[in-house]
Tab-separated table of C-alpha atoms in Angstrom:
chain	number	residue	atom	x	y	z
N	648	MET	CA	126.626	129.154	103.588
N	649	THR	CA	124.001	127.155	101.694
N	650	ASP	CA	126.372	124.165	101.380
N	651	LEU	CA	126.986	124.157	105.139
N	652	MET	CA	123.250	124.325	105.843
N	653	ASN	CA	122.664	121.458	103.413
N	654	PHE	CA	125.288	119.323	105.178
N	655	ILE	CA	123.788	119.947	108.625
N	656	ASN	CA	120.219	119.417	107.436
N	657	ASN	CA	121.111	116.168	105.688
N	658	ILE	CA	122.418	114.801	108.982
N	659	LEU	CA	119.539	116.077	111.124
N	660	TRP	CA	116.718	115.198	108.751
N	661	GLY	CA	118.163	112.188	106.978
N	662	SER	CA	119.544	110.364	110.023
N	663	VAL	CA	117.673	111.606	113.090
N	664	LEU	CA	114.536	113.668	112.910
N	665	ILE	CA	112.520	111.960	110.206
N	666	TYR	CA	112.589	108.717	112.210
N	667	LEU	CA	112.140	110.386	115.598
N	668	LEU	CA	109.188	112.443	114.392
N	669	LEU	CA	107.379	109.562	112.717
N	670	GLY	CA	108.246	107.142	115.508
N	671	THR	CA	106.991	109.474	118.237
N	672	GLY	CA	103.761	110.182	116.372
N	673	ILE	CA	103.104	106.486	115.806
N	674	TYR	CA	103.919	105.718	119.457
N	675	PHE	CA	101.446	108.274	120.811
N	676	THR	CA	98.831	107.298	118.254
N	677	LEU	CA	99.013	103.698	119.450
N	678	ARG	CA	99.274	104.527	123.177
N	679	THR	CA	96.231	106.823	123.005
N	680	ARG	CA	94.436	104.195	120.898
N	681	PHE	CA	94.067	106.490	117.903
N	682	ILE	CA	92.732	109.438	119.864
N	683	GLN	CA	92.599	111.550	116.694
N	684	VAL	CA	90.085	109.081	115.233
N	685	ARG	CA	88.117	107.928	118.288
N	686	HIS	CA	87.552	111.426	119.629
N	687	PHE	CA	87.581	113.369	116.374
N	688	SER	CA	84.157	114.945	116.959
N	689	HIS	CA	85.082	115.890	120.525
N	690	MET	CA	87.629	118.391	119.212
N	691	PHE	CA	84.735	120.414	117.821
N	692	SER	CA	82.682	119.956	121.004
N	693	VAL	CA	85.467	121.509	123.068
N	694	LEU	CA	85.664	124.390	120.592
N	695	LYS	CA	82.011	125.308	121.266
N	696	HIS	CA	82.906	126.568	124.746
N	697	SER	CA	86.349	127.881	123.879
N	698	ASN	CA	85.573	131.590	124.312
N	699	LYS	CA	85.733	131.413	128.109
N	700	SER	CA	88.743	132.961	129.809
N	701	ASP	CA	89.778	134.687	133.026
N	702	SER	CA	92.128	137.442	134.138
N	703	ALA	CA	95.120	135.108	134.104
N	704	GLY	CA	94.750	133.535	130.685
N	705	ILE	CA	93.491	133.979	127.169
N	706	SER	CA	90.555	131.888	125.950
N	707	SER	CA	91.061	128.506	124.307
N	708	PHE	CA	89.765	130.001	121.057
N	709	GLN	CA	92.335	132.781	121.242
N	710	ALA	CA	95.038	130.185	121.949
N	711	LEU	CA	93.880	128.181	118.923
N	712	CYS	CA	93.910	131.295	116.733
N	713	THR	CA	97.364	132.234	118.020
N	714	THR	CA	98.756	128.796	117.162
N	715	LEU	CA	96.971	128.869	113.811
N	716	ALA	CA	98.461	132.308	113.227
N	717	ALA	CA	101.900	130.737	113.614
N	718	ARG	CA	100.979	127.564	111.716
N	719	VAL	CA	98.921	128.987	108.872
N	720	GLY	CA	101.346	131.046	106.876
N	721	THR	CA	104.294	130.460	104.636
N	722	GLY	CA	104.185	126.697	105.162
N	723	ASN	CA	100.693	126.463	103.682
N	724	LEU	CA	101.234	128.538	100.551
N	725	THR	CA	104.993	128.559	99.979
N	726	GLY	CA	105.973	125.331	101.745
N	727	VAL	CA	103.501	123.208	99.800
N	728	ALA	CA	104.836	124.576	96.510
N	729	ILE	CA	108.429	123.865	97.589
N	730	ALA	CA	107.476	120.340	98.651
N	731	LEU	CA	105.857	119.689	95.270
N	732	THR	CA	108.845	121.108	93.387
N	733	ALA	CA	111.523	119.224	95.341
N	734	GLY	CA	109.663	116.054	96.313
N	735	GLY	CA	106.953	115.688	93.710
N	736	PRO	CA	103.222	115.091	94.330
N	737	GLY	CA	104.066	112.253	96.740
N	738	ALA	CA	105.322	114.813	99.276
N	739	ILE	CA	101.700	115.788	99.933
N	740	PHE	CA	100.885	112.247	101.048
N	741	TRP	CA	103.689	112.367	103.597
N	742	MET	CA	102.469	115.764	104.776
N	743	TRP	CA	99.132	114.078	105.484
N	744	VAL	CA	100.842	111.253	107.340
N	745	VAL	CA	102.843	113.684	109.473
N	746	ALA	CA	99.667	115.628	110.260
N	747	PHE	CA	97.626	112.536	111.140
N	748	ILE	CA	100.098	111.075	113.587
N	749	GLY	CA	101.150	114.581	114.612
N	750	MET	CA	97.665	115.210	115.977
N	751	ALA	CA	98.394	112.696	118.754
N	752	THR	CA	101.799	114.290	119.389
N	753	SER	CA	100.197	117.733	119.564
N	754	PHE	CA	97.626	116.464	122.063
N	755	VAL	CA	100.403	115.231	124.341
N	756	GLU	CA	102.672	118.286	124.202
N	757	SER	CA	99.825	120.782	124.678
N	758	SER	CA	98.303	118.826	127.582
N	759	LEU	CA	101.698	118.769	129.293
N	760	ALA	CA	102.150	122.504	128.700
N	761	GLN	CA	98.806	123.176	130.401
N	762	LEU	CA	99.633	120.953	133.346
N	763	TYR	CA	102.993	122.564	134.084
N	764	LYS	CA	102.099	126.196	133.320
N	765	THR	CA	103.063	129.021	135.687
N	766	LYS	CA	102.160	132.661	136.257
N	767	ASP	CA	104.450	135.546	135.410
N	768	ARG	CA	104.895	138.748	137.410
N	769	GLN	CA	101.805	140.277	135.811
N	770	GLY	CA	99.678	137.287	136.823
N	771	ASN	CA	99.391	135.866	133.281
N	772	TYR	CA	99.791	132.189	132.459
N	773	ARG	CA	103.079	131.198	130.865
N	774	GLY	CA	104.380	127.793	129.893
N	775	GLY	CA	105.567	125.465	127.199
N	776	PRO	CA	108.185	122.756	126.659
N	777	ALA	CA	110.905	124.596	128.594
N	778	TYR	CA	108.627	124.653	131.626
N	779	TYR	CA	107.661	120.971	131.526
N	780	MET	CA	111.296	120.054	130.971
N	781	GLU	CA	112.198	121.946	134.155
N	782	LYS	CA	109.235	120.973	136.336
N	783	GLY	CA	108.243	117.580	134.953
N	784	LEU	CA	111.712	116.188	134.211
N	785	GLY	CA	113.728	118.272	136.651
N	786	MET	CA	116.043	119.203	133.789
N	787	ARG	CA	116.280	122.966	133.656
N	788	TRP	CA	119.363	122.677	131.447
N	789	MET	CA	117.212	120.964	128.840
N	790	GLY	CA	114.628	123.739	129.106
N	791	VAL	CA	117.346	126.330	128.662
N	792	LEU	CA	118.640	124.513	125.585
N	793	PHE	CA	115.151	124.301	124.103
N	794	SER	CA	114.466	127.974	124.840
N	795	ILE	CA	117.625	129.017	123.033
N	796	PHE	CA	116.674	126.919	119.977
N	797	LEU	CA	113.136	128.336	119.991
N	798	ILE	CA	114.274	131.932	120.359
N	799	ILE	CA	116.615	131.494	117.390
N	800	ALA	CA	113.967	129.694	115.335
N	801	PHE	CA	110.775	131.599	116.111
N	802	GLY	CA	112.074	134.897	117.342
N	803	LEU	CA	114.521	135.305	114.475
N	804	VAL	CA	114.753	132.794	111.606
N	805	PHE	CA	111.073	131.947	111.058
N	806	ASN	CA	110.170	135.622	110.989
N	807	ALA	CA	112.661	136.034	108.162
N	808	VAL	CA	110.951	133.160	106.307
N	809	GLN	CA	107.530	134.754	106.659
N	810	ALA	CA	108.792	138.186	105.589
N	811	ASN	CA	110.537	136.600	102.612
N	812	SER	CA	107.282	135.128	101.317
N	813	ILE	CA	105.401	138.396	101.758
N	814	ALA	CA	108.128	140.295	99.884
N	815	GLN	CA	108.266	137.747	97.056
N	816	ALA	CA	104.483	137.652	96.661
N	817	SER	CA	104.209	141.450	96.694
N	818	ALA	CA	106.938	141.756	94.065
N	819	VAL	CA	105.121	139.348	91.730
N	820	ALA	CA	101.610	140.732	92.253
N	821	PHE	CA	102.180	144.453	92.783
N	822	HIS	CA	105.815	145.036	91.697
N	823	VAL	CA	106.635	146.509	95.100
N	824	LYS	CA	110.329	146.548	96.021
N	825	PRO	CA	111.254	144.199	98.903
N	826	LEU	CA	112.849	147.104	100.783
N	827	TYR	CA	109.517	148.927	101.047
N	828	VAL	CA	107.716	145.721	102.016
N	829	GLY	CA	110.280	145.105	104.739
N	830	ILE	CA	109.898	148.619	106.175
N	831	GLY	CA	106.113	148.287	106.239
N	832	LEU	CA	106.298	144.886	107.951
N	833	VAL	CA	108.708	146.161	110.595
N	834	VAL	CA	106.370	149.037	111.466
N	835	LEU	CA	103.205	146.913	111.610
N	836	SER	CA	104.857	144.054	113.476
N	837	GLY	CA	106.406	146.439	115.974
N	838	ILE	CA	103.021	147.935	116.849
N	839	VAL	CA	101.592	144.522	117.786
N	840	ILE	CA	104.753	143.005	119.278
N	841	PHE	CA	105.107	145.795	121.818
N	842	GLY	CA	101.537	145.069	122.978
N	843	GLY	CA	102.347	141.608	124.409
N	844	ILE	CA	100.656	138.184	124.192
N	845	ARG	CA	97.117	139.503	124.669
N	846	SER	CA	97.599	141.929	121.807
N	847	VAL	CA	98.832	139.084	119.610
N	848	ALA	CA	95.856	136.925	120.611
N	849	ARG	CA	93.348	139.681	119.799
N	850	VAL	CA	94.825	140.303	116.345
N	851	ALA	CA	94.991	136.570	115.587
N	852	GLU	CA	91.400	136.064	116.753
N	853	LEU	CA	90.185	138.680	114.275
N	854	VAL	CA	92.392	138.017	111.251
N	855	VAL	CA	93.020	134.261	111.087
N	856	PRO	CA	89.427	132.930	110.851
N	857	VAL	CA	88.468	135.482	108.163
N	858	MET	CA	91.473	134.903	105.922
N	859	ALA	CA	91.404	131.127	106.360
N	860	ALA	CA	87.712	131.027	105.437
N	861	ALA	CA	88.243	133.263	102.379
N	862	TYR	CA	91.174	131.155	101.154
N	863	LEU	CA	89.304	127.887	101.655
N	864	LEU	CA	86.208	129.164	99.854
N	865	LEU	CA	88.336	130.124	96.862
N	866	ALA	CA	90.111	126.757	96.976
N	867	LEU	CA	86.762	124.943	97.053
N	868	TRP	CA	85.652	126.948	94.030
N	869	VAL	CA	88.800	125.906	92.142
N	870	ILE	CA	88.378	122.269	93.197
N	871	GLY	CA	84.713	122.350	92.170
N	872	HIS	CA	85.628	123.557	88.687
N	873	ASN	CA	88.225	120.777	88.382
N	874	ILE	CA	86.293	118.063	90.192
N	875	GLU	CA	86.676	115.626	87.302
N	876	HIS	CA	90.470	115.760	87.719
N	877	MET	CA	90.500	115.197	91.493
N	878	PRO	CA	90.462	111.358	91.435
N	879	ALA	CA	93.473	111.352	89.075
N	880	ILE	CA	95.284	113.924	91.250
N	881	LEU	CA	94.663	111.853	94.396
N	882	SER	CA	95.930	108.747	92.610
N	883	LEU	CA	99.041	110.641	91.484
N	884	VAL	CA	99.771	111.781	95.051
N	885	VAL	CA	99.517	108.246	96.457
N	886	LYS	CA	101.498	106.589	93.643
N	887	SER	CA	104.262	109.193	93.844
N	888	ALA	CA	104.493	108.759	97.618
N	889	PHE	CA	105.596	105.149	97.121
N	890	GLY	CA	107.688	105.715	94.021
N	891	LEU	CA	105.269	103.993	91.665
N	892	GLN	CA	105.448	106.898	89.207
N	893	GLU	CA	109.256	106.612	89.108
N	894	ALA	CA	109.376	102.810	88.874
N	895	ALA	CA	109.736	102.767	85.110
N	896	ALA	CA	112.729	105.118	85.307
N	897	GLY	CA	114.494	103.007	87.933
N	898	ALA	CA	114.530	105.816	90.497
N	899	VAL	CA	112.120	104.390	93.036
N	900	GLY	CA	114.351	104.765	96.079
N	901	TYR	CA	115.240	108.349	95.293
N	902	GLY	CA	111.616	109.212	94.553
N	903	ILE	CA	110.360	107.841	97.858
N	904	SER	CA	113.229	109.439	99.800
N	905	GLN	CA	112.680	112.861	98.276
N	906	ALA	CA	108.900	112.710	98.684
N	907	MET	CA	109.130	111.563	102.304
N	908	THR	CA	111.851	114.028	103.332
N	909	GLN	CA	110.152	117.012	101.724
N	910	GLY	CA	106.730	115.983	103.016
N	911	VAL	CA	107.976	115.573	106.580
N	912	GLN	CA	110.030	118.791	106.518
N	913	ARG	CA	107.338	120.960	105.025
N	914	GLY	CA	104.610	119.230	107.031
N	915	LEU	CA	106.429	119.875	110.297
N	916	PHE	CA	107.156	123.488	109.327
N	917	SER	CA	103.467	123.978	108.574
N	918	ASN	CA	101.638	122.207	111.413
N	919	GLU	CA	104.486	122.323	113.990
N	920	ALA	CA	103.263	119.130	115.714
N	921	GLY	CA	106.023	117.915	118.012
N	922	MET	CA	108.188	120.957	117.405
N	923	GLY	CA	107.270	122.453	120.770
N	924	SER	CA	105.962	125.796	119.512
N	925	ALA	CA	102.172	125.517	119.913
N	926	PRO	CA	102.419	124.461	123.594
N	927	ASN	CA	103.660	127.970	124.406
N	928	ALA	CA	100.278	129.391	123.391
N	929	ALA	CA	98.376	126.398	124.779
N	930	ALA	CA	99.849	127.062	128.212
N	931	SER	CA	98.603	130.666	128.132
N	932	ALA	CA	94.963	129.577	127.943
N	933	SER	CA	92.326	129.182	130.630
N	934	PRO	CA	90.925	125.867	129.362
N	935	TYR	CA	87.313	124.761	129.363
N	936	PRO	CA	86.613	122.090	130.466
N	937	PRO	CA	89.078	123.035	133.233
N	938	HIS	CA	91.446	120.162	132.550
N	939	PRO	CA	94.860	120.128	130.821
N	940	ALA	CA	93.686	117.546	128.279
N	941	SER	CA	90.978	119.859	126.920
N	942	GLN	CA	93.658	122.167	125.530
N	943	GLY	CA	95.249	119.091	123.983
N	944	TYR	CA	92.062	118.580	121.972
N	945	VAL	CA	91.982	122.217	120.886
N	946	GLN	CA	95.544	122.115	119.584
N	947	MET	CA	94.976	118.739	117.949
N	948	LEU	CA	92.255	120.457	115.923
N	949	GLY	CA	94.781	123.114	114.927
N	950	VAL	CA	97.007	120.495	113.263
N	951	PHE	CA	94.021	119.112	111.356
N	952	ILE	CA	92.937	122.544	110.096
N	953	ASP	CA	96.438	123.562	109.104
N	954	THR	CA	97.602	120.556	107.106
N	955	ILE	CA	94.697	118.270	106.266
N	956	VAL	CA	92.502	121.229	105.260
N	957	ILE	CA	94.555	124.269	104.214
N	958	CYS	CA	97.724	122.592	102.865
N	959	SER	CA	95.558	120.142	100.922
N	960	ALA	CA	93.674	123.077	99.421
N	961	THR	CA	96.929	124.638	98.185
N	962	ALA	CA	98.112	121.305	96.787
N	963	ALA	CA	94.816	120.848	94.920
N	964	ILE	CA	95.115	124.318	93.386
N	965	ILE	CA	98.684	123.722	92.187
N	966	LEU	CA	98.195	120.146	90.949
N	967	SER	CA	94.985	120.970	89.065
N	968	SER	CA	96.543	124.019	87.390
N	969	GLY	CA	99.149	122.151	85.353
N	970	VAL	CA	101.936	124.477	86.515
N	971	LEU	CA	104.105	121.519	87.564
N	972	ASP	CA	103.813	120.064	84.068
N	973	GLN	CA	105.242	123.240	82.539
N	974	PRO	CA	108.295	124.063	84.663
N	975	VAL	CA	109.684	127.553	84.369
N	976	ALA	CA	113.210	128.451	85.469
N	977	ASN	CA	113.490	129.997	88.937
N	978	ILE	CA	109.790	129.508	89.677
N	979	SER	CA	109.313	128.031	93.119
N	980	GLY	CA	107.607	128.782	96.391
N	981	ILE	CA	104.960	131.469	96.566
N	982	ASP	CA	105.416	132.413	92.901
N	983	MET	CA	104.257	128.943	91.878
N	984	THR	CA	101.143	129.193	94.060
N	985	GLN	CA	100.349	132.570	92.529
N	986	ARG	CA	100.743	131.245	88.989
N	987	ALA	CA	98.590	128.209	89.782
N	988	LEU	CA	95.742	130.282	91.202
N	989	SER	CA	95.944	132.773	88.342
N	990	ALA	CA	95.624	129.878	85.889
N	991	ALA	CA	92.409	128.857	87.649
N	992	VAL	CA	90.672	132.171	88.324
N	993	GLY	CA	92.374	134.716	86.098
N	994	SER	CA	94.703	137.634	86.635
N	995	TRP	CA	93.357	138.496	90.091
N	996	GLY	CA	94.609	135.171	91.480
N	997	SER	CA	98.146	136.444	92.011
N	998	PRO	CA	97.101	139.567	93.976
N	999	PHE	CA	94.724	137.442	96.077
N	1000	VAL	CA	97.573	135.110	97.077
N	1001	ALA	CA	99.765	138.114	97.847
N	1002	ILE	CA	97.077	139.527	100.140
N	1003	ALA	CA	96.426	136.139	101.738
N	1004	ILE	CA	100.111	135.473	102.378
N	1005	PHE	CA	100.461	138.951	103.849
N	1006	PHE	CA	97.805	138.308	106.485
N	1007	PHE	CA	98.820	134.699	107.100
N	1008	ALA	CA	102.532	135.466	107.321
N	1009	PHE	CA	102.071	138.710	109.262
N	1010	THR	CA	100.057	136.947	111.968
N	1011	SER	CA	102.740	134.238	111.960
N	1012	ILE	CA	105.406	136.852	112.646
N	1013	ILE	CA	103.619	138.244	115.679
N	1014	ALA	CA	102.675	134.798	117.021
N	1015	ASN	CA	106.247	133.580	116.541
N	1016	TYR	CA	107.479	136.522	118.548
N	1017	ALA	CA	105.032	135.728	121.370
N	1018	TYR	CA	106.475	132.202	121.598
N	1019	ALA	CA	110.003	133.574	121.716
N	1020	GLU	CA	109.186	136.123	124.396
N	1021	SER	CA	107.702	133.430	126.629
N	1022	ASN	CA	110.964	131.496	126.419
N	1023	LEU	CA	113.016	134.624	126.984
N	1024	LEU	CA	111.131	135.039	130.248
N	1025	PHE	CA	111.938	131.427	131.107
N	1026	LEU	CA	115.608	132.327	130.784
N	1027	GLU	CA	114.897	135.134	133.283
N	1028	HIS	CA	115.897	137.869	130.900
N	1029	ASN	CA	112.707	139.798	131.436
N	1030	HIS	CA	114.074	143.198	132.312
N	1031	PRO	CA	112.847	146.020	130.026
N	1032	ALA	CA	116.202	146.638	128.351
N	1033	GLY	CA	116.626	142.971	127.432
N	1034	LEU	CA	113.129	142.754	125.966
N	1035	LEU	CA	113.690	145.934	123.978
N	1036	ILE	CA	116.929	144.603	122.498
N	1037	PHE	CA	115.289	141.305	121.586
N	1038	ARG	CA	112.280	143.014	119.998
N	1039	CYS	CA	114.603	145.102	117.861
N	1040	ALA	CA	116.540	141.981	116.847
N	1041	ALA	CA	113.303	140.219	115.871
N	1042	LEU	CA	112.206	143.184	113.754
N	1043	GLY	CA	115.691	143.281	112.220
N	1044	MET	CA	115.250	139.688	111.062
N	1045	VAL	CA	111.942	140.663	109.472
N	1046	MET	CA	113.829	143.197	107.363
N	1047	PHE	CA	116.567	140.676	106.611
N	1048	GLY	CA	114.003	138.135	105.440
N	1049	ALA	CA	112.361	140.598	103.103
N	1050	LEU	CA	115.696	141.217	101.358
N	1051	ALA	CA	117.354	137.760	101.558
N	1052	GLU	CA	117.448	134.981	98.981
N	1053	LEU	CA	114.865	132.217	99.476
N	1054	PRO	CA	117.188	129.144	99.659
N	1055	VAL	CA	119.353	130.538	102.465
N	1056	VAL	CA	116.362	131.528	104.593
N	1057	TRP	CA	114.630	128.166	104.224
N	1058	LYS	CA	117.801	126.208	105.010
N	1059	MET	CA	118.269	128.225	108.197
N	1060	ALA	CA	114.656	127.505	109.137
N	1061	ASP	CA	115.084	123.765	108.578
N	1062	THR	CA	118.170	123.624	110.836
N	1063	SER	CA	116.667	125.540	113.752
N	1064	MET	CA	113.374	123.664	113.432
N	1065	ALA	CA	115.147	120.305	113.603
N	1066	LEU	CA	117.088	121.183	116.775
N	1067	MET	CA	113.897	122.366	118.493
N	1068	ALA	CA	111.925	119.293	117.488
N	1069	ILE	CA	114.605	116.800	118.577
N	1070	THR	CA	114.796	118.373	122.040
N	1071	ASN	CA	111.027	118.574	122.497
N	1072	LEU	CA	110.260	115.076	121.177
N	1073	THR	CA	112.800	113.631	123.603
N	1074	ALA	CA	111.095	115.434	126.501
N	1075	ILE	CA	107.524	114.389	125.695
N	1076	LEU	CA	108.617	110.768	125.259
N	1077	LEU	CA	110.148	110.913	128.742
N	1078	LEU	CA	106.898	112.453	130.067
N	1079	SER	CA	104.593	110.130	128.135
N	1080	ARG	CA	103.275	108.383	131.270
N	1081	VAL	CA	102.142	111.717	132.712
N	1082	ALA	CA	100.386	112.697	129.474
N	1083	LEU	CA	98.610	109.352	129.259
N	1084	LYS	CA	97.421	109.711	132.878
N	1085	LEU	CA	95.887	113.077	131.966
N	1086	ALA	CA	94.146	111.587	128.931
N	1087	ASN	CA	92.769	108.645	130.931
N	1088	ASP	CA	91.546	110.920	133.716
N	1089	TYR	CA	89.782	113.174	131.225
N	1090	HIS	CA	88.150	110.256	129.393
N	1091	ARG	CA	87.105	108.577	132.665
N	1092	GLN	CA	85.196	111.666	133.768
N	1093	ARG	CA	83.533	112.005	130.372
N	1094	THR	CA	82.447	108.364	130.513
N	1095	LEU	CA	80.842	109.036	133.917
N	1096	GLY	CA	78.928	111.969	132.406
N	1097	LYS	CA	80.915	114.560	134.354
N	1098	LEU	CA	82.499	117.785	133.167
N	1099	PRO	CA	86.216	116.872	133.139
N	1100	THR	CA	87.914	118.844	135.899
N	1101	PHE	CA	91.519	118.483	136.941
N	1102	ASP	CA	92.057	117.754	140.634
N	1103	ALA	CA	95.728	117.757	141.563
N	1104	ASN	CA	94.919	115.767	144.732
N	1105	ARG	CA	94.224	112.726	142.572
N	1106	PHE	CA	97.833	112.856	141.392
N	1107	PRO	CA	99.987	113.098	144.541
N	1108	GLU	CA	103.060	112.085	142.542
N	1109	LEU	CA	102.606	115.198	140.380
N	1110	LYS	CA	101.380	117.737	142.915
N	1111	SER	CA	104.837	118.797	144.091
N	1112	GLN	CA	105.835	119.529	140.478
N	1113	LEU	CA	102.934	121.902	139.800
N	1114	GLU	CA	102.942	125.668	140.262
N	1115	PRO	CA	101.145	126.540	143.542
N	1116	GLY	CA	97.815	128.259	142.962
N	1117	VAL	CA	97.453	127.402	139.272
N	1118	TRP	CA	95.347	124.239	139.634
N	1119	ASP	CA	94.297	124.549	143.300
N	1120	LYS	CA	91.031	126.314	142.411
N	1121	ASN	CA	89.902	123.320	140.338
């Protein structure tokens, strides 16, 4: 099984996705004239008014917390450790690169999701890549394909990944058997999952900011106590990214390849920019300013927080601990992060990571499910029996993940993630002109000193593609 997954992933990542992901991010960065740099402060300005919502949608802040709930989890604590183990310190540099250019990609995909959103039978906003593939490109078959990939990835496989990290961390810190962890996760996840997207948003809004702040404060404390080592660590990351550390051993090509592949894989798993997951939550929001591009800014901030801030914090903890210099057999993933933090703060470091990964990964599980449900509705399988069966399958994968071996779970995640990303990146490249029109319209109104407001009448070529009643009020 693992050999088959390795073969498939080598083709997808080595020959297709790594170039498509980087190429798309660079393309949108250039076409938006480095929007992530020029309008960096505006991301925070939009966040100031992000608590506004209406009966049809969640607030932009809730949408941000929901996407952060999915983003901030295993990828930040386990994924960083795996990247460092398999790709060396240079993998962190490539995670930064993916995040930087991915901010522009995230802006585009989330703006498109807002533009082409619809309302479900309960009057709530729904949307995402499947919807802009159908409405914007007129390719429902492509939307169906994407929905199937996302349901497999987020509804099933990724939940197993998150549960796996919680089980592993709990076993190390508290010596709790994975079976008991799995049962507890199934019960807790089931309670929230059966409450729908608003229930997920409320939980994420409460849990994510608190746990992220606590983890970052601890990371800053560790960095502060090792501040004299930080310049050397930064130098090591950059040199390893370009194979300079391996030059003497004659393994430059392999070093760069491993660092880049691991950095891109783990970076994409963590921040999800271009994967097509975050737009599902972005489409559920009632944006303020009332313009699709404003949600693009909010989700662009999510990529920055996830990778540039939180993943960097984990990398600093591990690299300053010396754990990588003293390899121990079968130590990888969350166990390495726990050992690194324990080396810095003492014996309570491991339990803290276990608690942090529980909250991060648990909120990821429920946010992942919300994405999957939205795409299940796109496939028009929204009758109660179908939803019940799918919810049970999702909870079953949570139990599977708690009991499964780490390599198999991660390989499955890499395969499903690659198929999703390839489909979505193709779609947003085809819709790039529409996304750029939205960005220009938003920036034009800001330049005139107006509150950016989307008026569909200014885009007659798009009006027939939009859901009636969604943007008419603006």
